[in-house]
Coordinates of C-alpha atoms in Angstrom, one line a residue:
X1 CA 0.0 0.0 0.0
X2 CA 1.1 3.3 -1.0
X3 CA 2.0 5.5 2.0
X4 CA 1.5 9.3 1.3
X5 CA 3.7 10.7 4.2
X6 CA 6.7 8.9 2.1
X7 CA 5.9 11.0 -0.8
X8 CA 7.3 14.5 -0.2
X9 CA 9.9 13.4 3.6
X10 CA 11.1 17.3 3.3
X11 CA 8.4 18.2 4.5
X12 CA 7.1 15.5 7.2
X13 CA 10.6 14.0 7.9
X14 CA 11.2 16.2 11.3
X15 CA 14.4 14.4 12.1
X16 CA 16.0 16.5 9.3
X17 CA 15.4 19.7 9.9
X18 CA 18.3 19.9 12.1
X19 CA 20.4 19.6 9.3
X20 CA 18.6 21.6 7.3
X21 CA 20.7 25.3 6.9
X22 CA 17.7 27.0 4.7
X23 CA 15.3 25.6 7.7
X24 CA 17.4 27.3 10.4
X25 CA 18.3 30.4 8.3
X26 CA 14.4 31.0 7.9
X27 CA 13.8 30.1 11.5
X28 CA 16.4 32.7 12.7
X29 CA 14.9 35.2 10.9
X30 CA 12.9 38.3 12.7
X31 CA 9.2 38.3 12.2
X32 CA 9.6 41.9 10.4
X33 CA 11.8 40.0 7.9
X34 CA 9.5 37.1 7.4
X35 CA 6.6 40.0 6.9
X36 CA 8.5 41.9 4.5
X37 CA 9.4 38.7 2.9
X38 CA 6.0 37.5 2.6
X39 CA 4.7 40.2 0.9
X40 CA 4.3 40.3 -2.9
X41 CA 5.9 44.1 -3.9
X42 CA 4.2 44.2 -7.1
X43 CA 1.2 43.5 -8.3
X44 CA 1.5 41.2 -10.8
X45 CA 3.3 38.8 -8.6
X46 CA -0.1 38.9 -6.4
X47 CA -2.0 38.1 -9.8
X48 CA 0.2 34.6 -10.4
X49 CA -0.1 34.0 -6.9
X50 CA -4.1 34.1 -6.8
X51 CA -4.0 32.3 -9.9
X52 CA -1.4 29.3 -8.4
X53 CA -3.7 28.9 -5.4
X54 CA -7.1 29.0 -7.2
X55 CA -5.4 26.5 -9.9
X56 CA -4.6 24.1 -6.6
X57 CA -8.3 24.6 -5.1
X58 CA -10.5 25.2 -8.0
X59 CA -11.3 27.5 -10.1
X60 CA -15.0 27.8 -9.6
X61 CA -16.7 32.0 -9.5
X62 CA -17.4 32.6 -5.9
X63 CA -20.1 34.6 -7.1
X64 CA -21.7 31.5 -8.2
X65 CA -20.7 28.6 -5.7
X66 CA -20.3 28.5 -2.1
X67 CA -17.2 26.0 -1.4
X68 CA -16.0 24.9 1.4
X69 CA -12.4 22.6 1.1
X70 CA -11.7 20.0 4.4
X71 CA -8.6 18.4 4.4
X72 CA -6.0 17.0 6.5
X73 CA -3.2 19.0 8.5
X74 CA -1.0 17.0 6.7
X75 CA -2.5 18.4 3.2
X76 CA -2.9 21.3 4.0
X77 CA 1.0 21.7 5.4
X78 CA 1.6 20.4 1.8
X79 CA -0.5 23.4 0.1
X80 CA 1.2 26.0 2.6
X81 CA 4.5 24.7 1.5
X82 CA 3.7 24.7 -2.2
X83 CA 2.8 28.5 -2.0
X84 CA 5.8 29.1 0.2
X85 CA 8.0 27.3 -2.4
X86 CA 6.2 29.4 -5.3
X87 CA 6.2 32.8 -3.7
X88 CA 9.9 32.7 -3.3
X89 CA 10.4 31.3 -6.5
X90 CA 8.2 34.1 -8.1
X91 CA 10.0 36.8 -5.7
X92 CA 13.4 35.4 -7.1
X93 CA 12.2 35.8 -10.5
X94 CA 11.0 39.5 -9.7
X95 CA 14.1 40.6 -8.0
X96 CA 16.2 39.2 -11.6
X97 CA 14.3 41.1 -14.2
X98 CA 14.5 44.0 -11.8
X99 CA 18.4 43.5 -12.2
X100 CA 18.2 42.7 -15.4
X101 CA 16.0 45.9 -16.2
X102 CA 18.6 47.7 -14.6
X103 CA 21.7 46.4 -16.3
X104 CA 20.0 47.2 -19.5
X105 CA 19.4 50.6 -18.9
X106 CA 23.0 51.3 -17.6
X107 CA 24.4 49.6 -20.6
X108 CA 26.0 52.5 -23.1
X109 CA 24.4 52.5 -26.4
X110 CA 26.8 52.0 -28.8
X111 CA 26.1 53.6 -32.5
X112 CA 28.0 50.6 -33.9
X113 CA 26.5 47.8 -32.6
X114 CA 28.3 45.4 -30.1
X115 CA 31.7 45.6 -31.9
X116 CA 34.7 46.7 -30.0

């Protein structure tokens, strides 16, 4: 029989986190940090956020259905940790094109192209 706790043991396997530097590094961080952190700075990061979540629950209009989604603490750690996992991943990818957006303005245009 398939046991679904074995399926993701990063993120039920408790006797690991010890070891785990990113676990620790996030734990030792101050509750401002973790708040500034969690927040999405622009708004189309909140837009693929809403989307990510409503793709995992549904996407039914609440205007039209009242839903109500029971699951297990276990699941639901799982969802948490997905959006974790996908808000730093989509804060990662803001902060590079904001470099990248930088670094192309600062480059010197060049009336010859990119010889040298």
């Amino acid at each position: 029989m398939n046991n679904s706790s074995n399926q993701f043991p990063e993120f039920t396997n408790h006797d690991r986190e010890g070891n785990n530097l990113l676990w620790q590094y996030v734990q030792s961080m101050s509750p401002e940090t973790i708040s500034q952190l969690s927040q999405p700075t622009t708004n189309e990061v909140f837009q693929v956020i809403e989307r990510n979540i409503m793709g995992l629950l549904g996407n039914l209009p609440p205007e039209h259905f009242g839903m109500m989604v029971t699951t297990s603490r276990e699941h639901l750690g799982r969802l948490l940790a997905s959006a974790m996992m996908s808000g730093y991943f989509l804060r990662n990818a803001e902060q590079r094109m904001s470099f990248e957006r930088s670094l192309q303005l600062n480059e010197p245009k060049s009336s010859h192209g990119d010889q040298f």
